C-alpha positions in Angstrom: -4.8 11.3 61.9 -4.5 11.7 58.1 -3.2 8.8 56.1 -1.8 11.2 53.5 2.0 10.8 53.2 4.0 14.0 52.9 6.1 12.9 49.9 5.5 10.6 46.9 7.4 10.1 43.5 4.1 10.3 41.7 0.7 11.4 42.6 -2.3 10.3 40.4 -5.4 12.4 40.8 -8.6 10.3 40.0 -9.6 6.8 41.0 -11.4 5.4 38.1 -10.2 2.4 36.1 -7.5 4.7 34.3 -6.2 6.1 37.4 -6.0 2.5 39.0 -4.4 1.0 36.0 -1.8 3.9 35.8 -0.9 3.2 39.6 -0.8 -0.5 38.9 1.6 -0.1 35.9 3.7 2.4 37.7 4.3 0.0 40.6 4.9 -2.9 38.1 7.7 -0.7 36.6 9.2 -0.6 40.0 7.9 2.8 41.0 6.1 1.8 44.2 6.4 5.1 46.0 3.3 6.4 44.2 0.0 7.7 45.6 -3.5 7.9 44.0 -5.8 10.4 45.4 -9.7 10.0 44.9 -12.3 12.4 46.0 -14.8 9.9 46.8 -14.7 6.0 46.5 -12.9 4.3 43.6 -15.0 4.1 40.6 -17.1 7.1 41.5 -17.0 8.8 38.2 -17.7 7.4 34.9 -16.2 4.0 35.7 -19.2 3.0 38.0 -21.8 3.4 35.4 -19.7 2.1 32.4 -21.2 -0.5 30.3 -17.8 -2.5 30.5 -17.5 -3.5 26.8 -13.9 -4.7 26.0 -13.5 -4.3 22.1 -10.0 -4.6 20.4 -11.5 -3.1 17.2 -9.9 0.3 16.1 -9.0 1.9 12.7 -6.1 3.5 14.7 -2.9 1.3 14.8 -2.0 2.8 18.2 -5.3 2.4 19.9 -5.8 -1.1 18.6 -2.3 -1.9 20.2 -3.6 -0.3 23.4 -6.9 -2.2 23.4 -5.3 -5.4 22.4 -2.9 -5.2 25.3 -5.9 -4.5 27.6 -7.9 -7.4 26.6 -4.7 -9.7 27.1 -4.2 -8.3 30.6 -7.7 -8.7 31.7 -7.7 -12.5 30.7 -5.1 -13.1 33.3 -5.6 -10.1 35.9 -7.8 -12.0 38.2 -5.1 -14.6 38.8 -2.3 -12.1 38.7 -3.7 -10.0 41.6 -5.8 -12.7 43.3 -9.1 -10.9 42.9 -12.4 -12.2 41.6 -12.9 -10.9 37.9 -16.1 -11.2 35.8 -14.6 -11.0 32.4 -16.8 -12.6 29.6 -14.8 -13.2 26.3 -18.0 -13.6 24.0 -16.7 -12.3 20.8 -18.5 -9.7 18.8 -20.3 -9.1 15.6 -20.1 -5.8 13.7 -22.8 -5.5 11.1 -21.9 -4.1 7.7 -24.6 -2.6 5.5 -22.4 -1.3 2.6 -19.5 -2.1 0.5 -17.5 0.8 2.1 -18.2 -0.6 5.6 -16.9 -4.0 4.4 -13.8 -2.5 3.2 -13.2 -0.8 6.6 -13.6 -4.2 8.2 -11.2 -6.0 5.9 -8.7 -3.3 6.6 -9.1 -3.9 10.3 -8.9 -7.6 9.8 -5.3 -6.9 8.2 -4.1 -4.6 10.9 -5.4 -7.2 13.5 -3.6 -10.1 11.9 -0.4 -8.1 12.0 -0.9 -7.6 15.8 -1.5 -11.3 16.2 -5.2 -11.3 16.3 -7.3 -13.6 14.2 -10.4 -11.4 13.1 -12.7 -12.7 10.4 -15.1 -11.5 7.8 -18.7 -13.3 8.0 -21.3 -13.7 5.3 -24.8 -12.9 6.1 -25.4 -16.8 6.5 -22.4 -17.1 8.8 -23.8 -14.3 11.0 -27.0 -16.3 11.5 -25.0 -19.3 12.7 -23.4 -17.3 15.4 -26.3 -15.2 16.3 -29.5 -17.1 15.5 -32.0 -14.3 16.8 -30.8 -11.8 14.1 -32.5 -10.6 10.8 -30.0 -10.3 8.1 -32.0 -7.8 5.9 -29.9 -5.2 4.2 -26.6 -6.7 5.4 -23.6 -7.3 3.3 -21.5 -9.1 5.9 -20.0 -8.6 9.4 -16.7 -8.4 11.2 -16.3 -11.1 13.8 -13.7 -10.4 16.7 -13.3 -13.4 18.9 -11.4 -11.4 21.5 -14.3 -8.9 22.3 -16.4 -9.1 25.4 -17.3 -7.4 28.6 -15.9 -6.9 32.1 -17.2 -5.7 35.4 -15.8 -2.1 35.5 -15.8 -2.1 39.4 -14.0 -5.4 39.6 -11.5 -4.3 37.1 -10.8 -1.2 39.0 -10.5 -2.9 42.4 -8.4 -5.6 40.9 -5.9 -3.1 39.6 -6.0 -1.2 42.7 -5.3 -4.4 44.9 -2.5 -5.2 42.6 -0.8 -1.7 43.0 -1.3 -1.9 46.8 0.3 -5.4 47.0 3.3 -3.9 45.2 3.5 -1.0 47.7 1.7 1.8 46.1 -0.9 3.8 48.1 -4.5 4.8 47.5 -6.1 7.5 49.5 -10.0 7.7 49.2 -12.2 10.5 50.1 -9.3 12.9 49.6 -10.2 15.5 46.9 -7.4 17.7 45.4 -8.1 21.4 45.8 -5.0 22.9 44.5 -1.5 22.6 43.1 1.6 24.7 43.1 5.2 24.6 42.1 7.9 24.8 44.8 11.6 24.0 44.4 11.1 21.8 41.3 8.4 19.9 43.1 4.6 19.7 42.9 2.7 20.5 46.2 -0.7 19.0 46.0 -3.2 20.3 48.5 -6.0 18.3 49.8 -8.3 18.7 53.0 -6.0 16.2 54.7 -3.0 18.3 54.1 -0.3 18.6 51.4 1.7 16.1 49.5 4.9 16.8 47.6 5.7 14.9 44.5 8.1 14.7 41.5 5.5 13.9 39.1 1.6 14.4 38.9 -0.9 12.7 36.6 -4.4 14.1 35.8 -6.6 11.0 35.6 -9.6 12.7 36.7 -12.0 11.6 34.0 -14.9 13.9 33.2 -13.7 16.2 36.0 -10.2 16.5 34.2 -10.7 20.0 32.9 -11.5 21.3 36.4 -8.3 19.5 37.7 -6.5 21.0 34.7 -7.2 24.5 35.7 -5.2 24.0 38.9 -2.1 23.5 36.7 -3.0 26.4 34.3 -4.0 24.0 31.5 -7.3 24.3 29.6 -8.0 20.5 28.9 -9.6 20.2 25.5 -12.7 18.3 26.4 -16.4 18.2 27.0 -19.0 16.0 28.6 -21.7 14.0 26.9 -24.8 12.3 28.2 -24.6 8.6 27.4 -27.7 6.6 28.0 -28.0 2.7 27.7 -31.1 0.5 28.5 -31.1 -2.7 30.4 -34.0 -5.2 29.6 -35.6 -7.9 31.5 -34.9 -11.6 31.1 -36.0 -12.9 27.7 -37.1 -16.7 28.0 -36.2 -17.5 24.5 -32.7 -16.2 25.1 -32.3 -17.9 28.5 -33.2 -21.3 26.9 -30.8 -20.9 24.1 -27.8 -19.8 26.4 -28.3 -22.6 28.8 -28.5 -25.2 25.8 -25.4 -24.0 24.2 -23.6 -22.8 27.5 -22.5 -19.5 26.5 -23.8 -15.9 25.8 -24.5 -14.4 22.4 -21.8 -12.4 20.8 -21.8 -8.6 21.6 -23.6 -7.2 18.4 -22.7 -3.8 17.1 -24.9 -2.3 14.2 -22.2 0.3 13.5 -24.2 1.9 10.5 -27.3 2.3 12.7 -25.2 3.3 15.6 -25.8 1.1 18.7 -24.4 -1.9 20.4 -26.6 -4.8 21.9 -25.2 -7.1 24.4 -26.6 -10.0 26.4 -26.8 -9.2 30.0 -27.4 -12.4 31.9 -30.5 -13.5 30.3 -31.6 -10.2 29.4 -30.1 -7.3 27.1 -28.2 -4.1 27.1 -28.9 -1.6 24.2 -26.5 1.4 24.1 -27.1 3.8 21.2 -24.9 6.7 20.1 -27.7 8.9 18.9 -27.4 11.9 16.3 -29.7 14.0 18.4 -27.3 13.8 21.3 -26.9 16.0 24.4 -23.9 17.7 26.0 -23.9 18.6 29.7 -22.4 21.2 31.8 -21.7 23.5 28.9 -23.7 26.6 29.8 -23.9 28.9 32.8 -27.3 27.5 33.7 -25.9 24.1 33.7 -22.7 24.3 35.6 -20.5 21.3 36.4 -21.3 20.3 40.0 -18.5 20.3 42.6 -19.2 16.5 43.0 -21.2 14.1 40.8 -20.0 10.9 42.3 -22.2 7.9 41.7 -24.9 10.1 40.2 -26.8 10.0 37.0 -28.7 12.4 34.7 -32.6 12.0 34.3 -33.8 9.6 31.7 -34.1 11.0 28.2 -35.7 8.1 26.2 -37.2 9.9 23.5 -33.8 10.5 22.0 -33.4 6.7 21.7 -36.8 5.8 20.0 -35.3 5.4 16.4 -32.5 3.3 17.7 -34.8 1.1 19.9 -37.1 0.4 17.0 -34.2 -0.4 14.6 -32.7 -2.9 17.1 -36.1 -4.5 17.6 -36.4 -4.9 13.8 -32.9 -6.4 13.8 -33.2 -8.6 16.8 -37.0 -9.2 17.3 -36.7 -11.2 20.7 -35.7 -7.6 22.2 -39.2 -6.4 21.4 -40.5 -9.2 24.0 -38.5 -7.8 26.8 -39.6 -5.4 29.5 -37.5 -2.5 30.2 -35.5 -3.0 33.4 -33.4 0.2 34.0 -32.0 3.2 32.1 -28.4 4.4 32.9 -27.6 8.0 31.7 -24.3 9.1 32.8 -21.6 11.5 32.0 -18.9 10.6 29.4 -16.0 13.0 28.5 -15.0 13.6 25.0 -11.9 15.0 23.3 -12.4 16.8 20.1 -11.5 13.6 18.1 -12.9 11.0 20.4 -9.5 9.7 21.4 -8.1 10.1 25.2 -5.2 12.4 26.3 -2.3 10.1 27.4 1.1 11.9 27.7 2.8 15.0 28.8 0.6 17.9 30.0 1.4 20.6 27.4 3.5 23.5 28.9 3.4 22.0 32.4 6.7 20.5 33.7 6.6 17.0 35.2 2.9 16.8 34.6 1.0 14.1 32.6 -2.6 13.4 31.5 -4.5 10.2 31.4 -8.0 11.4 31.0 -10.8 12.1 28.6 -11.5 8.4 27.9 -14.7 7.7 25.9 -14.0 4.0 26.0 -12.1 3.9 29.3 -12.8 0.3 30.3 -11.4 -1.3 27.2 -8.5 1.1 27.1 -7.6 1.4 30.7 -5.0 -1.6 30.7 -3.1 -0.2 27.6 -3.6 3.3 28.9 -1.8 2.5 32.2 1.1 0.7 30.4 1.4 3.8 28.2 1.2 6.3 31.0 3.7 4.4 33.0 6.2 4.4 30.2 5.8 8.3 29.8 6.5 8.8 33.4 9.3 6.4 34.0 11.1 6.3 30.7 10.0 9.6 29.1 9.0 7.7 25.9 6.5 5.0 25.0 6.9 1.5 23.3 4.2 2.5 20.6 4.1 5.7 18.9 1.1 7.2 20.6 0.6 10.5 18.7 -3.0 9.6 18.2 -3.6 10.2 21.9 -0.9 12.7 22.8 -2.3 15.8 24.5 0.0 18.0 22.4 -1.9 17.2 19.2 -4.1 20.0 20.1 -2.9 23.7 20.6 -4.5 26.9 21.5 -7.5 26.8 19.0 -9.4 24.3 21.2 -11.7 26.8 23.1 -14.8 25.5 24.9 -17.1 26.1 21.9 -14.8 24.2 19.6 -14.7 21.3 22.1 -18.4 21.1 22.4 -19.1 21.2 18.7 -16.5 18.6 17.9 -17.4 16.2 20.9 -21.1 16.2 19.8 -20.0 15.6 16.2 -17.9 12.8 17.2 -20.5 11.2 19.7 -23.2 11.4 17.0 -20.8 9.7 14.4 -19.2 7.3 17.0 -19.0 4.4 14.6 -18.4 6.5 11.4 -15.9 5.6 8.9 -13.0 8.0 8.5 -12.7 8.4 4.6 -9.6 9.9 3.4 -11.1 12.8 1.5 -13.7 13.5 4.0 -13.2 16.4 6.3 -15.5 16.8 9.4 -17.5 20.1 9.3 -17.9 21.1 13.0 -15.7 23.5 14.7 -14.0 24.9 11.5 -12.4 28.0 10.7 -10.5 28.4 13.8 -7.4 29.7 12.1 -7.5 31.4 8.7 -4.7 32.5 6.3 -4.6 36.2 5.4 -5.7 35.0 1.8 -8.2 32.6 2.8 -11.0 34.6 1.2 -9.0 34.7 -2.1 -8.3 31.0 -2.5 -11.8 30.1 -1.4 -13.1 32.2 -4.3 -10.9 30.1 -6.6 -12.7 27.0 -5.5 -10.4 25.8 -2.6 -11.8 22.9 -0.5 -10.4 23.2 3.0 -9.2 20.8 5.7 -7.7 22.1 9.2 -4.3 21.4 10.1 -3.7 22.3 13.8 -6.7 24.6 13.4 -5.3 26.3 10.2 -7.5 26.0 7.2 -5.6 24.8 4.1 -6.8 24.2 0.6 -6.9 20.5 -0.2 -7.9 20.9 -3.8 -9.5 23.3 -6.1 -13.0 22.7 -7.4 -14.3 24.1 -10.7 -18.0 25.2 -11.3 -20.2 22.2 -11.5 -17.9 19.9 -9.3 -19.6 17.9 -6.7 -18.3 19.2 -3.4 -20.9 17.7 -1.1 -20.1 15.9 1.9 -21.7 12.7 0.5 -19.3 12.6 -2.4 -16.4 12.3 -0.2 -17.7 9.0 1.6 -15.6 6.5 -0.2 -12.3 4.8 0.2 -11.7 5.0 -3.5 -9.2 7.1 -5.5 -11.8 8.5 -7.9 -14.1 11.3 -7.0 -14.8 14.9 -8.1 -11.4 15.9 -6.8 -9.5 13.3 -8.9 -9.4 15.1 -12.2 -8.6 18.3 -10.4 -5.8 17.0 -8.4 -4.3 15.6 -11.6 -4.6 19.0 -13.2 -2.7 20.6 -10.2 0.2 18.0 -10.2 0.6 18.3 -14.0 0.7 22.2 -13.8 3.5 22.0 -11.2 5.3 19.4 -13.6 4.8 21.5 -16.7 4.6 25.2 -15.5 4.2 26.3 -12.0 1.9 26.0 -8.9 1.4 28.2 -5.9 0.2 26.6 -2.6 -0.8 28.8 0.4 0.6 27.2 3.4 -0.3 28.8 6.6 0.6 27.5 10.2 4.1 26.0 9.5 5.5 25.7 13.1 8.5 27.9 13.5 10.9 28.3 16.2 13.7 30.9 16.6 16.9 29.9 18.1 19.4 32.8 18.6 22.4 33.4 20.8 25.9 32.2 21.9 26.0 28.3 22.0 23.0 27.9 19.7 24.8 25.9 17.0 26.7 23.7 19.5 23.4 23.0 21.3 21.5 22.1 18.1 24.5 20.0 16.9 24.1 17.9 19.9 20.4 17.3 19.3 20.3 16.4 15.6 21.8 13.3 13.8 23.4 15.3 11.3 25.1 18.8 11.1 23.6 22.1 11.4 23.8 24.0 7.9 26.0 27.1 7.4 24.7 30.5 7.3 22.7 31.1 4.0 21.9 27.4 3.9 18.9 25.2 4.9 18.8 21.5 5.6 16.7 18.8 6.8 17.4 17.7 10.3 16.3 14.6 12.3 15.8 14.4 16.2 16.2 10.9 17.7 15.4 9.6 21.1 17.8 7.7 23.3 16.7 4.5 21.3 17.6 6.1 18.0 13.9 6.5 17.1 12.5 9.1 15.0 11.1 11.9 17.2 10.7 14.5 14.5 12.0 16.2 11.4 12.8 19.9 11.1 14.1 22.1 8.5 16.9 24.2 9.9 17.4 27.6 8.3 20.7 29.1 9.3 20.6 32.8 9.4 23.9 33.5 11.2 26.4 31.2 12.9 24.3 31.1 16.1 20.8 32.2 14.6 18.4 29.6 13.4 15.0 29.2 12.3 13.5 25.6 12.8 10.5 24.9 10.8 8.3 21.8 11.1 4.8 20.5 10.7 1.7 22.6 11.7 0.5 19.7 13.9 3.8 19.4 15.6 3.9 22.7 17.1 3.5 21.9 20.8 5.1 18.5 20.6 8.2 19.8 18.9 8.8 23.2 20.8 8.4 21.0 24.1 11.0 18.7 22.9 13.3 21.7 22.2 12.5 23.3 25.6 13.0 20.0 27.4 16.6 19.7 26.0 17.6 23.4 26.4 20.1 23.9 29.3 18.7 26.0 32.0 21.8 28.3 32.0 21.8 28.5 28.1 22.9 31.9 26.7 20.7 31.5 23.6 16.9 32.1 23.3 14.3 29.8 22.1 11.0 31.3 20.9 7.9 30.0 19.2 7.2 32.5 16.4 4.7 30.5 14.5 2.0 33.1 14.4 4.2 35.8 13.1 4.9 34.3 9.8 3.4 32.5 6.9 4.5 30.6 3.8 3.6 30.1 0.2 5.2 27.5 -2.1 6.0 28.6 -5.6 7.2 25.5 -7.6 7.5 24.2 -11.2 9.8 24.9 -14.2 8.5 28.4 -14.9 8.8 29.4 -11.2 12.0 31.2 -11.7 10.6 33.2 -14.6 7.6 34.2 -12.5 9.9 35.4 -9.6 12.3 37.3 -12.1 9.6 39.6 -12.9 8.5 40.6 -9.3 11.6 40.2 -7.1 15.1 41.5 -6.7 16.4 38.1 -5.8 19.5 36.4 -7.0 17.6 33.6 -8.5 20.9 31.9 -9.7 21.4 30.6 -6.1 21.4 27.0 -5.9 19.3 24.3 -4.1 19.1 24.3 -0.3 20.0 28.2 -0.1 18.0 31.0 1.2 18.1 34.9 0.8 16.3 38.0 2.0 14.4 39.5 -0.9 11.7 41.9 -1.9 8.5 41.2 -3.6 5.8 44.0 -4.1 7.9 46.1 -1.8 7.6 43.6 1.1 10.5 41.7 2.5 10.5 37.9 2.4 12.9 35.0 2.8 13.2 33.0 -0.5 14.1 29.5 0.3 15.2 27.3 -2.4 13.4 24.0 -1.7 10.4 22.3 -2.9 8.5 19.3 -1.1 7.0 18.8 -4.6 10.3 17.8 -6.0 10.4 20.6 -8.8 12.3 23.8 -9.3 10.8 26.0 -6.7 11.0 28.3 -3.6 9.3 28.7 -0.4 8.3 32.3 0.1 8.3 32.9 3.8 6.9 36.3 4.9 5.4 38.2 8.0 1.8 37.1 8.1 0.6 40.6 7.2 2.5 40.6 4.0 0.9 37.3 2.6 -1.8 38.8 0.6 0.3 41.6 -1.1 2.9 38.8 -2.3 0.3 36.3 -3.3 -1.5 38.9 -5.5 1.8 40.0 -7.2 3.1 36.4 -7.8 -0.3 35.3 -9.0 -0.7 38.2 -11.6 2.7 37.6 -12.8 2.3 33.9 -13.0 -0.9 34.0 -15.5 1.4 34.2 -18.5 3.6 31.4 -17.1 0.8 28.9 -16.6 0.6 29.2 -12.9 -2.1 27.4 -11.0 -3.1 27.1 -7.3 -2.7 23.6 -5.9 -3.7 22.1 -2.7 -2.3 19.7 -0.2 -3.7 16.7 -1.9 -1.6 17.3 -4.9 1.3 18.1 -2.8 1.0 14.7 -1.1 0.9 13.1 -4.3 4.1 15.0 -5.6 5.9 14.4 -2.4 5.3 10.6 -2.4 6.8 10.3 -5.9 9.9 11.8 -4.5 10.0 9.4 -1.5 9.7 12.3 0.9 8.5 11.2 4.3 5.4 12.6 6.1 5.4 13.3 9.9 3.6 10.8 12.0 3.2 8.3 9.3 6.6 7.7 7.7 8.3 9.4 10.5 7.5 8.3 14.0 8.8 6.6 17.1 7.7 3.3 15.7 10.9 3.4 13.6 14.6 4.2 14.2 16.4 6.7 12.0 18.3 4.0 10.3 15.0 1.9 9.6 13.7 5.1 8.0 16.3 5.1 5.4 17.7 8.3 6.8 21.5 7.3 7.3 22.6 10.0 5.0 21.4 12.5 7.5 23.7 11.0 10.3 27.0 12.4 10.9 28.9 9.5 12.5 32.0 11.7 12.8 30.4 13.8 15.4 31.5 13.2 19.0 28.1 12.8 20.3 24.3 13.4 19.6 21.2 12.2 21.2 20.6 8.5 20.1 23.9 8.0 18.8 25.0 5.0 20.9 21.7 3.3 20.0 22.2 3.8 16.4 25.8 2.7 16.4 24.6 -0.7 17.9 21.9 -0.9 15.3 24.3 -0.1 12.5 26.7 -2.9 13.8 23.9 -5.5 14.3 22.0 -4.6 11.2 18.4 -3.2 10.9 15.6 -5.5 11.1 13.3 -3.6 8.7 14.0 -1.0 6.0 12.2 1.8 4.4 11.2 1.1 0.7 9.3 2.8 -2.0 6.9 0.4 -3.7 4.9 0.7 -6.9 1.6 -1.1 -6.5 -0.7 -2.7 -9.3 -3.5 -1.4 -7.3 -7.2 -1.4 -8.0 -9.6 1.5 -7.3 -7.8 2.3 -3.9 -4.3 3.2 -3.0 -2.6 1.7 0.1 -3.7 3.3 3.4 -1.6 3.6 6.4 -0.6 0.4 8.0 -1.6 -1.8 5.1 0.1 -5.3 5.3 3.0 -6.4 3.1 3.2 -10.0 2.2 5.9 -12.2 0.8 5.8 -16.0 0.5 2.6 -16.3 2.4 4.0 -14.3 5.4 3.6 -10.9 6.7 6.8 -9.1 6.1 6.0 -5.4 6.8 3.5 -2.5 6.6 3.0 0.7 4.5 3.4 4.0 6.1 1.7 6.0 3.5 0.2 5.5 -0.1 -1.1 7.7 -2.9 -1.5 7.9 -6.7 1.5 9.4 -8.6 0.1 11.7 -11.3 3.6 12.3 -12.8 4.6 8.7 -13.0 1.0 7.4 -13.6 1.3 4.7 -10.8 0.1 3.8 -7.2 2.8 4.3 -4.9 3.3 3.2 -1.4 6.0 3.9 1.2 6.7 1.4 3.8 8.8 -0.6 6.2 9.8 -4.0 4.9 11.9 -6.9 6.3 15.4 -5.8 5.7 16.5 -9.1 3.7 13.6 -8.4 1.3 14.4 -4.8 0.5 15.9 -5.6 -2.8 15.1 -3.7 -5.9 13.0 -5.4 -8.3 11.5 -8.0 -5.8 7.9 -8.5 -6.1 5.8 -8.7 -3.1 2.1 -8.1 -2.2 0.2 -5.2 -0.5 -3.0 -6.0 1.2 -5.4 -3.2 0.5 -8.8 -3.6 2.1 -8.6 -7.4 2.1 -7.3 -7.9 -1.3 -3.7 -8.4 -2.1 -1.9 -6.6 -5.1 1.2 -7.2 -6.6 3.9 -4.6 -5.6 7.5 -4.1 -6.8 10.3 -2.9 -4.5 11.8 0.2 -6.3 15.6 1.3 -6.1 16.4 3.7 -3.1 15.9 6.8 -5.2 12.9 9.1 -6.3 10.6 7.5 -8.6 10.2 11.1 -10.3 13.4 12.8 -11.3 15.7 10.3 -9.6 18.9 12.4 -10.1 17.2 15.7 -8.9 18.0 17.4 -12.1 14.7 19.4 -12.3 14.8 20.2 -8.6 18.4 21.6 -9.0 17.9 23.3 -12.2 
């Protein structure tokens, strides 16, 4: 007789650490009518052969949150669920060979401090005091993390599973999922033991997630890497030391050489991430097997020779140990190395919690996040770094393989602000890509679309090596300045393919939109910014709303927000709505023409009424092609966005460029645009604008129409307005050194942490380093001097008045 129930509120597919944690946290949230289905035994996938390291380190704020939560949970999990747990909190040492690496470490120390973790930077001598067997040649220092350690992956999974069962959730082992279909607003999951109906389903199938995704019509963006680690026999010298001091060595990571080295009882475990890596199950002659439970790939030790030799030079006692065992197992990779946690794109009531490269250290936090997504429809922390909707239709299998191998081979790489990874490029090209490339454009992808970042001149160093710095200066700096000043003094043109664009048309469109946004929808012929809040009043997204007619709008948003924002709109569109909602992103393109001579340029090539004021739009012709001229400028100068059908981009670009030559027109890129927008205090999506902040905290009350009878998030915002915000958006000018403040740099006042930056850059028009950020509300006083921590050093910063630094009265913008 089958143990499979006929119904459940949630079905989780996959019984590794992630699936078990998801079940545990759903049950903890009170959703006990949940079932986990595992095709074999629990832990049969990547979990059983995982090394079990539990770092808190991350340069991502949200992933650090998730890993910090995991480490905290694991320290008490054994007691919570009454299950034995081998969790060793040994601390870890990350070695730094360069000034740039130490800067990365110092930034993470600041982020960790803000999250309540006491991380530290060690000198070479201090490293030896914590790790006496280590040679410190070529080292500049290290990061010490006292919370790091390792846990038994099987015990972790079984402990979470026991905790979930004890609360009433069910686990069915040896029950593979063979299909899924939608019936009567329910999911019907088929298995050899029968069918189970559910309201929600979660793909937690690990390296098998792509196959499970196909059952839902979803192409999961992932691939599978072969990852090896080596276990060594007992080392007498290490055994004697451990017995004398009563503890294990800290977990050692040589991130510049790309491996970790961990004490395993009285032996060692070496795990490299080698450049000469290997992907599996990527070709017809190497198909993914139907079941790979508790299996490994053959040893391939030649790939590890360099890393083994380097580790022996760093820790010579390793060279005295015999090799005990090699583990070579599959690990899934998404194209950026981050997992997929959140709504399954385009699939109702389906979620993903899969493709975890570091699943053991992230399992606890991932289960918390997944449970919040399912039970509340939103998460405590902004989790865009892991949201499945961050990828769209460009992530074909070739792309996923190329990016996965690139990430694996650079697992510990620093992510410099001007460095753009080369694999998987040119997925989406503007119709004028070749033209601007010939002008010197240096590109970076946005949702697969290649956009010009800056324009190099002959002789400029455009090598990848030149970009490997945290510093402001580089071959790009002079060029970005020239582009900014051209926009200030004459005009600039920016090719901007890939704006996400949604068409809303039909009876009731205005009323519906008004109920979603905090402000009012613009009148026909006008355009305005609109903010969408969740039920807690937090910032979900920002869109430009272009009103064509009373019930006809184009909603324009960030390229990377395409699937995220369209799904938000679809989710809130009534089933019986008379209006249509369509994603028309690929039909159109955009160019920005901005600067004091932009009107003169357009006057010579268009039939438009160029006297129309700011925030208006009109249909016009340029070069005999129709376009929509929109009187806005993210650069904060007189200017227009020129929206065209994609096929008309080249003709219009050529005519405008030719006409602009006598008016000082220069092409400019996204780097210059970011500098220009920050001088105006304009917010950037998923930096300054995220669900980590409410609309009021974001300084956006002028976009809130309190007189409207209702809008999403109104009740929460009214409560917050009455109680007062706890933090407030501010613009800071910073007496910075050679680096501008990166995202999530710590703000200090009176020896206390009082806020964080949300973005930072150099303003070439004002000649200052600028940071936007969130500051404790009582300190958001113009003229107050605070400090910004940038890569470990604190720099004086001044709170500026609540107005743009450049052209505060918008006279140039409205000229």
